[in-house]
Structures are given as structure tokens and as C-alpha cells.
Coordinates of C-alpha atoms and ligand atoms in Angstrom, one line a residue:
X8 CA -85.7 77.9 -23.3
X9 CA -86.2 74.5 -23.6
X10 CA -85.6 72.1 -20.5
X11 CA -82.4 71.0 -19.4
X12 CA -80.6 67.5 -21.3
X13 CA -77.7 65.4 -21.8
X14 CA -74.6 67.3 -19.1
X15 CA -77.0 69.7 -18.1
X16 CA -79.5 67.6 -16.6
X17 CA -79.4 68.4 -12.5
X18 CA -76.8 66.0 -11.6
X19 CA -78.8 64.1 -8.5
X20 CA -80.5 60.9 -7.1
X21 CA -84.0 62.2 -6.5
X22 CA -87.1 59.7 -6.1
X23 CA -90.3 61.4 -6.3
X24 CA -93.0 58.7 -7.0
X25 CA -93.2 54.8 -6.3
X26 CA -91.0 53.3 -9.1
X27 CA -92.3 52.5 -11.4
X28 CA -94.3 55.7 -10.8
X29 CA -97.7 56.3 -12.8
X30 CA -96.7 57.5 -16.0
X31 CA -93.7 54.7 -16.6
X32 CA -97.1 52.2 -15.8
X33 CA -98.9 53.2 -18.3
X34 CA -96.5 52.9 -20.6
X35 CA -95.4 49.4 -19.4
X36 CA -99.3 48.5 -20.3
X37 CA -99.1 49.9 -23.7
X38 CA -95.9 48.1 -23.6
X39 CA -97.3 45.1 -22.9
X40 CA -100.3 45.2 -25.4
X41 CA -97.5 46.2 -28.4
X42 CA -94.2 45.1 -28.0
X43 CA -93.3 41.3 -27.7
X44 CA -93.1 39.7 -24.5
X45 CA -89.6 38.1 -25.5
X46 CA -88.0 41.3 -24.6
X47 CA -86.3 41.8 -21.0
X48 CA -86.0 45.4 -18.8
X49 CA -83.5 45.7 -16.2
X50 CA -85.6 48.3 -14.4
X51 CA -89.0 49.2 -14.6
X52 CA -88.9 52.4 -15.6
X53 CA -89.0 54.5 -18.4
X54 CA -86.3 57.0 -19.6
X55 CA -87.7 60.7 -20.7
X56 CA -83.9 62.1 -21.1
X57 CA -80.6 61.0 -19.8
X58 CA -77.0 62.7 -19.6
X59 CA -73.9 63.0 -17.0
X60 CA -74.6 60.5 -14.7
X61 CA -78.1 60.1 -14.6
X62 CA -81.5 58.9 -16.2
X63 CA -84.5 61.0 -15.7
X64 CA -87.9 58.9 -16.0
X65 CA -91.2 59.2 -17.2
X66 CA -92.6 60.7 -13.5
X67 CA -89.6 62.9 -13.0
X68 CA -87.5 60.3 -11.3
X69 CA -83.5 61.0 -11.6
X70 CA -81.8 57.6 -11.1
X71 CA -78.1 57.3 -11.2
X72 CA -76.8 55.2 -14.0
X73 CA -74.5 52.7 -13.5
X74 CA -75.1 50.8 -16.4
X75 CA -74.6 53.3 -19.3
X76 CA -76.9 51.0 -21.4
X77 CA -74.6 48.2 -21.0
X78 CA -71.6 49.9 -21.9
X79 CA -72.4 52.3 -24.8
X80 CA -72.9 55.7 -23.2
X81 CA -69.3 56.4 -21.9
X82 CA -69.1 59.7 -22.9
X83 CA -72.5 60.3 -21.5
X84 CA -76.0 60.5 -22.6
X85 CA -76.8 63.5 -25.3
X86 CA -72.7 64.4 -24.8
X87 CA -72.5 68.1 -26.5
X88 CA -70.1 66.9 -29.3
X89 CA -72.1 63.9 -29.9
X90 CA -75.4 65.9 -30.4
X91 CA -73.8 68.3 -32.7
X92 CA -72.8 66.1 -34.8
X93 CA -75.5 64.0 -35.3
X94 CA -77.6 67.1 -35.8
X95 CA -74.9 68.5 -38.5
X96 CA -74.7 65.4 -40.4
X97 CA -78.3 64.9 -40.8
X98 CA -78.5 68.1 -42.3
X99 CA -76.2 67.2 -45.0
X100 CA -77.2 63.4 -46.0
X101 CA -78.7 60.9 -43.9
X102 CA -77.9 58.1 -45.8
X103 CA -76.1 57.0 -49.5
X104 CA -75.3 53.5 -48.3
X105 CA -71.2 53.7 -48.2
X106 CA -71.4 50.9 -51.5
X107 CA -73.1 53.2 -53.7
X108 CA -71.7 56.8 -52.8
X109 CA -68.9 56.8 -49.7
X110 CA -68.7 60.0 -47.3
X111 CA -65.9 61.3 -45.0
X112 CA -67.4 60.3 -42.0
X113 CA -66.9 57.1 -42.5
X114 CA -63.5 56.6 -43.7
X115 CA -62.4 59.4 -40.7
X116 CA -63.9 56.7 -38.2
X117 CA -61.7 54.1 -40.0
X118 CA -59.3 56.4 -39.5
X119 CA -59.7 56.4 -35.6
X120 CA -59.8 53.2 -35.2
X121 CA -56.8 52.2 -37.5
X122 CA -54.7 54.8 -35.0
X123 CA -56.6 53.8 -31.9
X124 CA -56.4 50.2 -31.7
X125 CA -53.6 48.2 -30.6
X126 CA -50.8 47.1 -33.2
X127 CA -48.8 49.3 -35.0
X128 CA -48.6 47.6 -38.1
X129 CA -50.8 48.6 -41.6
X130 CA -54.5 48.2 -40.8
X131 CA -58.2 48.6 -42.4
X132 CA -61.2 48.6 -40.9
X133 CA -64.8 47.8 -42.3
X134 CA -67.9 49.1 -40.3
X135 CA -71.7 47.4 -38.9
X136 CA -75.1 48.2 -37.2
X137 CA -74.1 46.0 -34.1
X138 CA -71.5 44.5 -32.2
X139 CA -73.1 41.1 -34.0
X140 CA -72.3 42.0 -36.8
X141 CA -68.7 43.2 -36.6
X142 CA -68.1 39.4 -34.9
X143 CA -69.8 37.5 -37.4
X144 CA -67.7 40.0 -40.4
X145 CA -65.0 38.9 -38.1
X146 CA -65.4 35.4 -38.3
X147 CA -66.4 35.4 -42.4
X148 CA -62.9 37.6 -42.8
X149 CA -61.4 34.8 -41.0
X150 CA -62.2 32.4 -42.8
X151 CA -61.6 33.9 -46.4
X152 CA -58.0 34.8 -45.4
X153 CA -57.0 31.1 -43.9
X154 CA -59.5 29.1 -46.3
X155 CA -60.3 27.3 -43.0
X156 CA -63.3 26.5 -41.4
X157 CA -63.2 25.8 -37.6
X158 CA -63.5 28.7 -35.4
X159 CA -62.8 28.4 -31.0
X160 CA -64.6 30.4 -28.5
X161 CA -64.4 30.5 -25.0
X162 CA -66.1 29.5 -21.8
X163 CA -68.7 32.2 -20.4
X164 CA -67.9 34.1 -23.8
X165 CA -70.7 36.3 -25.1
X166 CA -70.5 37.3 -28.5
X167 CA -74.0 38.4 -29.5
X168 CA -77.7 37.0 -30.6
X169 CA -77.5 36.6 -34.4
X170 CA -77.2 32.5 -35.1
X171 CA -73.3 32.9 -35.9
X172 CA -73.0 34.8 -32.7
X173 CA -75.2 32.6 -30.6
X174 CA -72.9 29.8 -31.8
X175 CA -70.0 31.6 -30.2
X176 CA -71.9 32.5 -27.0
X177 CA -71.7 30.1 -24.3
X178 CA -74.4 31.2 -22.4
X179 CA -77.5 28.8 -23.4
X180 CA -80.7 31.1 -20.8
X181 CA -81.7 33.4 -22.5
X182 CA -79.5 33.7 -25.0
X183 CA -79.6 30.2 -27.1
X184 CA -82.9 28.4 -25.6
X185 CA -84.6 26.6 -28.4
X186 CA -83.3 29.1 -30.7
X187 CA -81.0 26.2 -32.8
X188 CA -79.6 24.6 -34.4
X189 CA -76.6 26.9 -34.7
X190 CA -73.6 27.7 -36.9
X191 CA -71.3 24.8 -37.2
X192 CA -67.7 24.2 -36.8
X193 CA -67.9 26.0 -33.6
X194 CA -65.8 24.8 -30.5
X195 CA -65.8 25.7 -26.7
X196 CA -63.2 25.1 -24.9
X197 CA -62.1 26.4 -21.4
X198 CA -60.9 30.0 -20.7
X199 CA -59.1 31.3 -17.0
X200 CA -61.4 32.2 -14.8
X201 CA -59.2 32.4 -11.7
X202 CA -61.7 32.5 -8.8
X203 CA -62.7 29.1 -9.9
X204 CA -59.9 27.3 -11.6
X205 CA -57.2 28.7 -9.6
X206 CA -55.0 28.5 -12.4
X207 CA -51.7 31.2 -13.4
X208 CA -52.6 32.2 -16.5
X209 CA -49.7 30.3 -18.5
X210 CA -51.3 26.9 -16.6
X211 CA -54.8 27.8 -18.0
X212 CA -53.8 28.8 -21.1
X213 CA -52.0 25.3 -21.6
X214 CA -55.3 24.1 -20.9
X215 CA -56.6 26.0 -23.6
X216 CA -54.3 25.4 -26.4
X217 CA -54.0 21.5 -25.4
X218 CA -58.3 21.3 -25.8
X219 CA -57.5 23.1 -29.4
X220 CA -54.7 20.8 -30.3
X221 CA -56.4 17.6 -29.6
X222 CA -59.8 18.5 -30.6
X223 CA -59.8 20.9 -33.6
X224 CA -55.8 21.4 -34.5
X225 CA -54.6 24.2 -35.5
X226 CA -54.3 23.5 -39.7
X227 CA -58.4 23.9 -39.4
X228 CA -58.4 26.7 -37.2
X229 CA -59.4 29.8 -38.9
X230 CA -59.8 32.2 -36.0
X231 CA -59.8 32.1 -32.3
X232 CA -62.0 34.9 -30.6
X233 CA -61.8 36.1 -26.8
X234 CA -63.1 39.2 -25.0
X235 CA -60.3 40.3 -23.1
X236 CA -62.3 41.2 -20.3
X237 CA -65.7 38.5 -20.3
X238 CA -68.8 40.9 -20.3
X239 CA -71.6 39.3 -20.0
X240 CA -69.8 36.1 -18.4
X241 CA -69.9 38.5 -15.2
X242 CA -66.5 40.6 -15.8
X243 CA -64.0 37.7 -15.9
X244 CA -60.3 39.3 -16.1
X245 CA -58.8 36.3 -16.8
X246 CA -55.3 35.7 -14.8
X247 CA -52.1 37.5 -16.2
X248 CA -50.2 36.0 -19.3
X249 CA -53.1 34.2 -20.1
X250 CA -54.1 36.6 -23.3
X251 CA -50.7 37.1 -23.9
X252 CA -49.9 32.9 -24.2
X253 CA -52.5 32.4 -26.1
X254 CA -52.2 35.0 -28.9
X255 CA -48.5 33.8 -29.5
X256 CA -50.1 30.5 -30.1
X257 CA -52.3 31.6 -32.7
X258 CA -49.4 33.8 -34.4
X259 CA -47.4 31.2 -34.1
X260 CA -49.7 28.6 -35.9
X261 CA -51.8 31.1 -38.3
X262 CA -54.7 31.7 -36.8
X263 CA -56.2 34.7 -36.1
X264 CA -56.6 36.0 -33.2
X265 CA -59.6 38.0 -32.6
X266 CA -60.1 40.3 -29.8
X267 CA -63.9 41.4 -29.0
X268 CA -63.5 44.8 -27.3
X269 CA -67.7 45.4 -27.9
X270 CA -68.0 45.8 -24.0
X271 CA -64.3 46.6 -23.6
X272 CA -63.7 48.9 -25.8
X273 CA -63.3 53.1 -25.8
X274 CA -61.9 54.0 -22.5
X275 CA -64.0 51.8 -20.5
X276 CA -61.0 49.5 -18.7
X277 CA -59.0 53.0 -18.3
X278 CA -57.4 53.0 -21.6
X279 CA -58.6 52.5 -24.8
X280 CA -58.8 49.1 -25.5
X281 CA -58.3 46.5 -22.6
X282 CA -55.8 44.6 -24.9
X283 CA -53.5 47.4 -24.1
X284 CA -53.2 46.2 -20.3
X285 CA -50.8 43.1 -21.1
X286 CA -49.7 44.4 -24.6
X287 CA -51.5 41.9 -26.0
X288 CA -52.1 42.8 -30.3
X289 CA -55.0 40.9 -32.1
X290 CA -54.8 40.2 -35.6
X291 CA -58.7 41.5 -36.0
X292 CA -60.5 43.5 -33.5
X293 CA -64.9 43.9 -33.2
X294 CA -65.5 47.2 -31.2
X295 CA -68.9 48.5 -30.9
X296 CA -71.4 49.5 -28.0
X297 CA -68.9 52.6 -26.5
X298 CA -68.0 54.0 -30.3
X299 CA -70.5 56.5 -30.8
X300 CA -72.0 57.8 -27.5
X301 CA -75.0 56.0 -28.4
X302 CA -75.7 55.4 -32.0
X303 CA -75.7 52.0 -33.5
X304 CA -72.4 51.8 -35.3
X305 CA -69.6 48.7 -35.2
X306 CA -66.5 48.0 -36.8
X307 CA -64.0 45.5 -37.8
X308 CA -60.1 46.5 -37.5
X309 CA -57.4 44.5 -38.2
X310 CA -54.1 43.8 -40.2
X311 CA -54.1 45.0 -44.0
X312 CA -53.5 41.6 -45.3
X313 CA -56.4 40.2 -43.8
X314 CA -58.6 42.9 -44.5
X315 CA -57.7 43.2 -47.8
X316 CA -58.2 39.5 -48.8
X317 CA -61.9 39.5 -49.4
X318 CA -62.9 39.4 -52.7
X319 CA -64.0 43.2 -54.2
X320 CA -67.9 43.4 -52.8
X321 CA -67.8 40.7 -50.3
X322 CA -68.5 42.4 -47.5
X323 CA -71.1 45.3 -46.4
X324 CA -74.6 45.9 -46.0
X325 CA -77.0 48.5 -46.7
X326 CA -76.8 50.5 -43.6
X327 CA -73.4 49.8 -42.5
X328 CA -71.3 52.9 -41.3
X329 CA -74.5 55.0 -41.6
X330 CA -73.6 58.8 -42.0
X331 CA -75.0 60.0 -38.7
X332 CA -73.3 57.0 -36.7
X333 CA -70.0 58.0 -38.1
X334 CA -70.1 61.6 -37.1
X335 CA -71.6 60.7 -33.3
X336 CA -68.7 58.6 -33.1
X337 CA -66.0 61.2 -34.4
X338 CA -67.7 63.6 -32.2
X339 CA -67.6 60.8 -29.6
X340 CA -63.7 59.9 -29.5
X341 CA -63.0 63.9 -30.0
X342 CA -64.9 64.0 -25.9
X343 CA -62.8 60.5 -25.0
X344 CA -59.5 62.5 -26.1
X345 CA -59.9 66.0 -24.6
X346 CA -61.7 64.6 -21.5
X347 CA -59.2 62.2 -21.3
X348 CA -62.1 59.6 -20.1
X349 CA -59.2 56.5 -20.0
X350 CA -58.1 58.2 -16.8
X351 CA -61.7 59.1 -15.5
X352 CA -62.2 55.3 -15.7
X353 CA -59.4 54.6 -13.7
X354 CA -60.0 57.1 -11.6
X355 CA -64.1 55.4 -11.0
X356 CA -62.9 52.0 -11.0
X357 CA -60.7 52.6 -7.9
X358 CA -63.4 54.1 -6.0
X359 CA -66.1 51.6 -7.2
X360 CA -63.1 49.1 -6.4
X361 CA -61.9 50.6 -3.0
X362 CA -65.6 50.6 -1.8
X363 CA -66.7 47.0 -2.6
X364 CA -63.2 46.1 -1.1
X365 CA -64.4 47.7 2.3
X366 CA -68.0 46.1 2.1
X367 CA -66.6 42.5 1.8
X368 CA -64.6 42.6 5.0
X369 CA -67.9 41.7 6.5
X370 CA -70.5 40.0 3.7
X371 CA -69.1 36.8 3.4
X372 CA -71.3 35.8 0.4
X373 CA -68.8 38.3 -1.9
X374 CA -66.6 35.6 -3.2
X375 CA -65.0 37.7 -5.9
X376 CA -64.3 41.4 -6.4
X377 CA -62.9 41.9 -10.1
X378 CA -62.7 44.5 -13.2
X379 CA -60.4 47.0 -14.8
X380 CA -61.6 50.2 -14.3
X381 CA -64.8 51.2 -14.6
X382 CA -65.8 48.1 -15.5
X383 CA -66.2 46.3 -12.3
X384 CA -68.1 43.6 -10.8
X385 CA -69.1 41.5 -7.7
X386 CA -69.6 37.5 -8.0
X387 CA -72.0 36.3 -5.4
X388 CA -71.2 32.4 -4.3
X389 CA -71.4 30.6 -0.7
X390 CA -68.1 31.4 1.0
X391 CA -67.4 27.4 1.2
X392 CA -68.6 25.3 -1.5
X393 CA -68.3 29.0 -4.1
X394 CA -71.6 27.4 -5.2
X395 CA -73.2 30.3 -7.1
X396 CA -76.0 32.5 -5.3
X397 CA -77.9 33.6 -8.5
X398 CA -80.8 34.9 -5.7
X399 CA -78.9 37.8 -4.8
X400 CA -78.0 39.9 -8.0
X401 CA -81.5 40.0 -9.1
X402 CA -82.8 41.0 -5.7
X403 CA -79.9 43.8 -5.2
X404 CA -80.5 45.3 -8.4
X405 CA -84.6 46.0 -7.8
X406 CA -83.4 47.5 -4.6
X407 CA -81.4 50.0 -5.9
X408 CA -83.8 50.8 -8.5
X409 CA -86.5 51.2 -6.0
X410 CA -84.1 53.9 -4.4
X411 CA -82.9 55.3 -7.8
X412 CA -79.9 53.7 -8.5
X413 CA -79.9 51.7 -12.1
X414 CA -77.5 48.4 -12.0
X415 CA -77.0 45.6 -14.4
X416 CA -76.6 41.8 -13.0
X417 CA -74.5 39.4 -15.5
X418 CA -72.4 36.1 -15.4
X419 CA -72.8 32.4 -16.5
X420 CA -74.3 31.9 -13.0
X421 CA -76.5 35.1 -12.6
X422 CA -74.4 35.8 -9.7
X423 CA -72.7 39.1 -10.7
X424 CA -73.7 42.7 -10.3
X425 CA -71.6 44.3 -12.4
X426 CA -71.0 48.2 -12.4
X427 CA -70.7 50.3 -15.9
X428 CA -71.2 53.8 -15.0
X429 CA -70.7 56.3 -17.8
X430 CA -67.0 57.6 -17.3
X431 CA -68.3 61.4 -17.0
X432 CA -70.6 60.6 -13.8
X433 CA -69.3 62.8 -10.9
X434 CA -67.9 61.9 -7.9
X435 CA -70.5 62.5 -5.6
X436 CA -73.3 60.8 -7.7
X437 CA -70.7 57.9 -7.7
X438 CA -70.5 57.9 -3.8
X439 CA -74.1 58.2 -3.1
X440 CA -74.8 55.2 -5.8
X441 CA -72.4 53.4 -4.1
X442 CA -73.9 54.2 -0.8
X443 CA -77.1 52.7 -1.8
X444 CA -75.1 49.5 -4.0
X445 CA -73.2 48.6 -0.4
X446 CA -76.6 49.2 1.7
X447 CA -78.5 47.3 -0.8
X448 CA -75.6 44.2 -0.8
X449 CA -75.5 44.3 3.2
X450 CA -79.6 43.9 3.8
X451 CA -79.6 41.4 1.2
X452 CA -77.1 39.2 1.9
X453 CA -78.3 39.2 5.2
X454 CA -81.6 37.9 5.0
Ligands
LIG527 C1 -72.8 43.4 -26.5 C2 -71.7 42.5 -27.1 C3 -71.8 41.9 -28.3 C4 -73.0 42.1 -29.2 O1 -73.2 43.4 -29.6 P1 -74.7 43.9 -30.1 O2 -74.5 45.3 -30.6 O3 -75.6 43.7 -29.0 O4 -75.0 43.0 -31.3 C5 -70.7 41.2 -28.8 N1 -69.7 41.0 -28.0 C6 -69.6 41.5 -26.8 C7 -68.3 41.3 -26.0 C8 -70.6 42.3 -26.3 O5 -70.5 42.8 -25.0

């Protein structure tokens, strides 16, 4: 037999070499003497196999995940269903490209999402490579339906790296730096970000909806797009009634409302889509990253009118919806749904929650605790001035990979940590990565 993978890795934090040990060393040399220098790593090592809750390296390393690959993995690395399906499906066809012969697959994961996303009116969905893609489909779907141009994104929103989505992303390092000029008829205005504004969320969304009125007015508007939860903006659940204020606004006026559920999406927040929390139904909805355990696959959802109003051919792409994406993903909502993961999430958010709750009686520099299941973060900031400590994050995070524990940092300010685990990890590994998280924050804060 083989060696062990995916669920049936050893299930434990075991650090058996420096990290990065040898092996994940020289790789990082032929790395660095092949691949292009523009590209970041979180950790330094690299992964030889990955499944439940951890990623084993190069040098025999098991680290615990918390990061799932920023939110893609929730079912777990190599999950059974998810391997069985990509390997079925490549034995039939591998590819036709969906717009010159279509396959089940596909229109099954249409299917899923139609039934899984929130709104039970008619709806059609259209599928991408990337999260990127499904936004900037979003955004041209938009348009065609209205016949107008202007579209409004959010403070700290992230939306992707493509030049429509780097328009919509607020973030400028890494994400936008020298990389203009971007897509046009693009407008920012302010979001709720409650540990900083201190607004309710009907005050900020008044904000919102006055900065839209006076600056782009609704008869231009084609589309407003929010993550319900900010991902990469470091985790910001923006106070309640916000979402739900600001999508009557855009019904009310004819504007779509699109939710981006990429980081949100597929159990992640404890139920399927974080929309669901305050009720709150989008006209269109991107989901991406958690659809199919791993595979690149993305997709557009949305009401049947808008859908349907592209012109015959006006949207695809050659790759879109690929075969073995589609089946990974089918295989990947089947595990969600008999796993019920929606309630694993909760379950790990409370834990992840109740723990950093404990730790912050006594490290001051935790200004902000904040997530929806297990999708949780910490923002650094000094306790007076809440100026950002972007220092800490960075430095926490190459602790707990020196000890085996892989976390992600995030936010506007680099001052997050924010926690992603893949909902099957087990309790203890969760504990003991937690152990090492909290003893990591405590030394560092205090030095
Ligand atoms: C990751 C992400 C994207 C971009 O997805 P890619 O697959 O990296 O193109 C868009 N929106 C949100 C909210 C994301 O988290």
C-alpha cells in the first residue's frame, strides 16, 4: 500500500527538522532561480500532501492548517468524495469546453448553487476559473441588464487581481502598486467597520447610500458589490442591519446588488452562505475558493432576468466549468451536506472565538475579536489611539510556523491574524493550534 493522504494523514502537530527543514530549502532555491520573485509565501515551507487538518512538508513536517489555502479547502485536503470524482471524471472527458459540447457536471453544479444560494426566486448560474472572474462576469452582467455604467465598491473590499477586480479592491500594497491605470467608473465609498467608526449599522449605512447619492446617483448605478463578511480587509462583520439597509436601497432604486461570498461562501460562516445570517438576498452572487475542495472552479448565481439578459454567446471562456472542477465540487457539496460542515463551523468558531476571548483579558494590544464561524480574526491596534500595529501579525504568524502551526495575516492595516481552519480539523488539533496561536500572541505582544 501506498502511504497515507487526504483524512488519513496522522492527524498531529509534529516538527521534525528546522523549518524550513532541508528539502523545503532546496526547493525554495530552485524556486528562486525559476519562479518570479513577484510571488508571496505565507510560510516557508513546502507541502508534500495535505488532508484533515494538517499539511505535511517536504522534510516530514505535519503542521496544522489554519488557513485551508485561504479558504478553499473546507472539506479538507484530498476529501474521499472529492478525489473520486476528480479521478472518475477524468476518465470519461477532461475537457469539451461547455460552448462547444456541454456535460452534466456542469449544469448539476448550476443546479447546487441555484438551490443553495439565498433567494428563492427563479435563478441561473454561469461558471469561471477564479473568483476574479466570476466578479468581473458579475460586473459585465450588471451592466448589460441596467445599460448602466457606474459600479460602487466598498472600503477594505477585496475583490481579486485581474484590472476590473483591482479596480474594485481597495487595498493599493500589494494588490494595485504600479499596476494602473484601472477600470473606470469605479467608486469607493465607506463601508461599517464598527471597531473604528462606531457606527449601528443603519447610521453607517446612511453614510453609505448618502456618498452614492451625491456622488454617482443611483440612475448610473449598475451594480453595488460587498463581501458580507470583508476577507482580505481583515474579517470585517460589518454591524447589524447594515447589509440588510443597503440592499433595500439598491432594490429599491434598480441596482443590483451583488454579494461576493468567494471567501464566505460553502459553510465557512456556519451556514452556507453568510448572506443567510441577516436574511439578506442579493440579486447576483460570485462564489468561488470553498466550491470544489480545491479545484479552480467559480460561478455567477443570480436572478433569471438578469442572467438571462446577455445576448446568446456573451459570456464564457474556454475553460470555464471545466469537467473535472464540476465533479470535485459535486463531490464537494455532497461531504458539506452529509457532514453537515455549516454546524462544524459553528462549532470551530466558538472554540477559536471562546479562546481568543480568554487571551485578551490580559494582551491589551487585541483591540478587536471578530468573525462568524470559522472564519475568525484578531485586529492588532494600540489600546488608546487603535492606531494599527501591522508589526505583530507578521511576527506571530512565523512563530507558529516555526512550531508547526500555518496562519494567514490580512487587513487594510496588516494588523489581522485571521484563522480559516478547514471545517473537518479535529478538536484536539484545533486546541493545540490554538495553544501555540495564544502562546505565540502573549510573547509577542509582550516584547
Ligand atoms: C479570493 C477572493 C477573490 C478572488 O478570487 P481568485 O480566485 O483569487 O481570483 C474575490 N473576492 C473575494 C471576497 C475573495 O476572497
Amino acid at each position: 500500500m501506498t502511504q497515507p493522504s487526504g483524512p488519513e494523514l496522522e492527524q498531529v502537530r509534529r516538527v521534525v527538522t528546522e523549518i524550513p527543514g532541508p528539502r523545503s530549502l532546496e526547493l525554495a532555491q530552485r524556486r528562486k532561480e525559476s519562479v518570479s520573485a513577484a510571488l508571496g509565501a505565507a510560510v516557508p515551507v513546502y507541502a508534500d500532501r495535505a488532508g484533515g487538518g494538517v499539511v505535511v512538508d517536504v522534510d516530514g513536517n505535519s503542521l496544522i492548517d489554519l488557513g485551508s489555502g485561504i479558504a478553499v479547502t473546507n472539506v479538507g485536503n484530498s476529501a474521499p468524495l472529492v478525489v473520486e470524482a476528480i479521478a472518475a471524471q477524468a476518465h470519461l472527458l477532461t475537457h469539451t469546453c461547455f460552448m462547444v459540447a456541454g456535460y452534466e457536471p456542469y449544469i448539476q453544479v448550476c443546479e447546487e448553487l441555484n438551490a443553495l444560494t439565498p433567494g428563492d426566486y427563479d435563478k441561473r448560474s454561469a461558471l469561471f476559473n477564479s473568483g476574479a472572474e466570476a466578479v468581473e462576469n458579475a460586473i459585465k452582467i450588471a451592466r448589460s441588464y441596467t445599460g448602466r455604467n457606474a459600479v460602487v465598491a466598498v472600503e477594505h473590499a477585496y475583490h481579486g487581481r485581474t484590472n476590473m477586480t483591482m479596480a474594485l479592491t481597495a487595498k493599493n500594497m500589494p494588490y494595485k502598486h504600479r499596476f494602473g491605470p484601472f477600470a473606470p467608473e469605479v467608486y469607493r465609498v465607506p463601508t461599517s467597520y464598527p471597531v473604528r467608526d462606531g457606527l449601528t449599522g443603519i447610521e453607517a449605512a446612511q453614510r453609505t447610500i448618502a456618498r452614492i447619492e451625491t456622488e454617482v446617483a443611483s440612475e448610473n448605478l449598475a451594480a453595488l458589490i460587498i463581501e458580507p463578511i470583508q476577507g482580505e480587509g481583515g474579517f470585517i462583520v460589518p454591524a447589524e442591519g447594515f447589509l440588510p439597509a443597503i440592499q433595500k436601497w439598491c432594490n429599491d432604486h434598480d441596482v443590483v446588488f451583488i454579494a461576493d461570498e468567494i471567501q464566505t461562501g460553502f459553510c465557512r460562516t456556519g451556514d452556507w452562505f453568510a448572506c443567510n445570517h441577516e436574511e439578506v438576498i442579493p440579486d447576483l452572487i460570485t462564489t468561488a475558493k470553498g466550491i470544489a475542495g480545491g479545484m479552480p472552479l467559480a460561478g455567477v448565481t443570480g436572478r433569471a432576468a438578469i442572467m438571462d439578459s446577455v445576448h446568446a454567446g456573451g459570456l464564457g471562456g474556454t475553460y470555464g466549468g471545466n469537467p473535472v472542477a464540476c465533479a470535485a465540487a459535486v463531490g464537494a457539496i455532497k461531504t458539506m451536506r452529509e457532514q453537515d460542515l455549516a454546524q462544524r463551523a459553528r462549532h470551530i468558531g466558538s472554540v477559536m472565538h471562546s479562546r481568543l476571548q480568554e487571551l485578551a483579558k490580559d494582551v491589551d494590544v487585541i483591540a478587536d475579536i471578530r468573525g462568524r464561524g470559522a472564519m475568525m480574526a484578531v485586529e492588532f491596534a494600540d489600546p488608546e489611539s487603535l492606531n494599527p500595529r501591522a508589526d505583530l501579525p507578521k511576527r506571530i504568524a512565523a512563530t507558529c510556523a516555526q512550531q508547526g502551526v500555518i496562519v494567514l495575516t490580512a487587513g487594510t492595516f496588516g494588523n489581522v491574524i485571521r484563522l480559516l481552519p478547514p471545517l473537518v480539523i479535529s478538536d484536539a488539533l484545533l486546541e493545540d493550534a490554538m495553544d501555540v496561536l495564544t502562546d505565540a500572541i502573549r510573547v509577542e505582544a509582550s516584547r
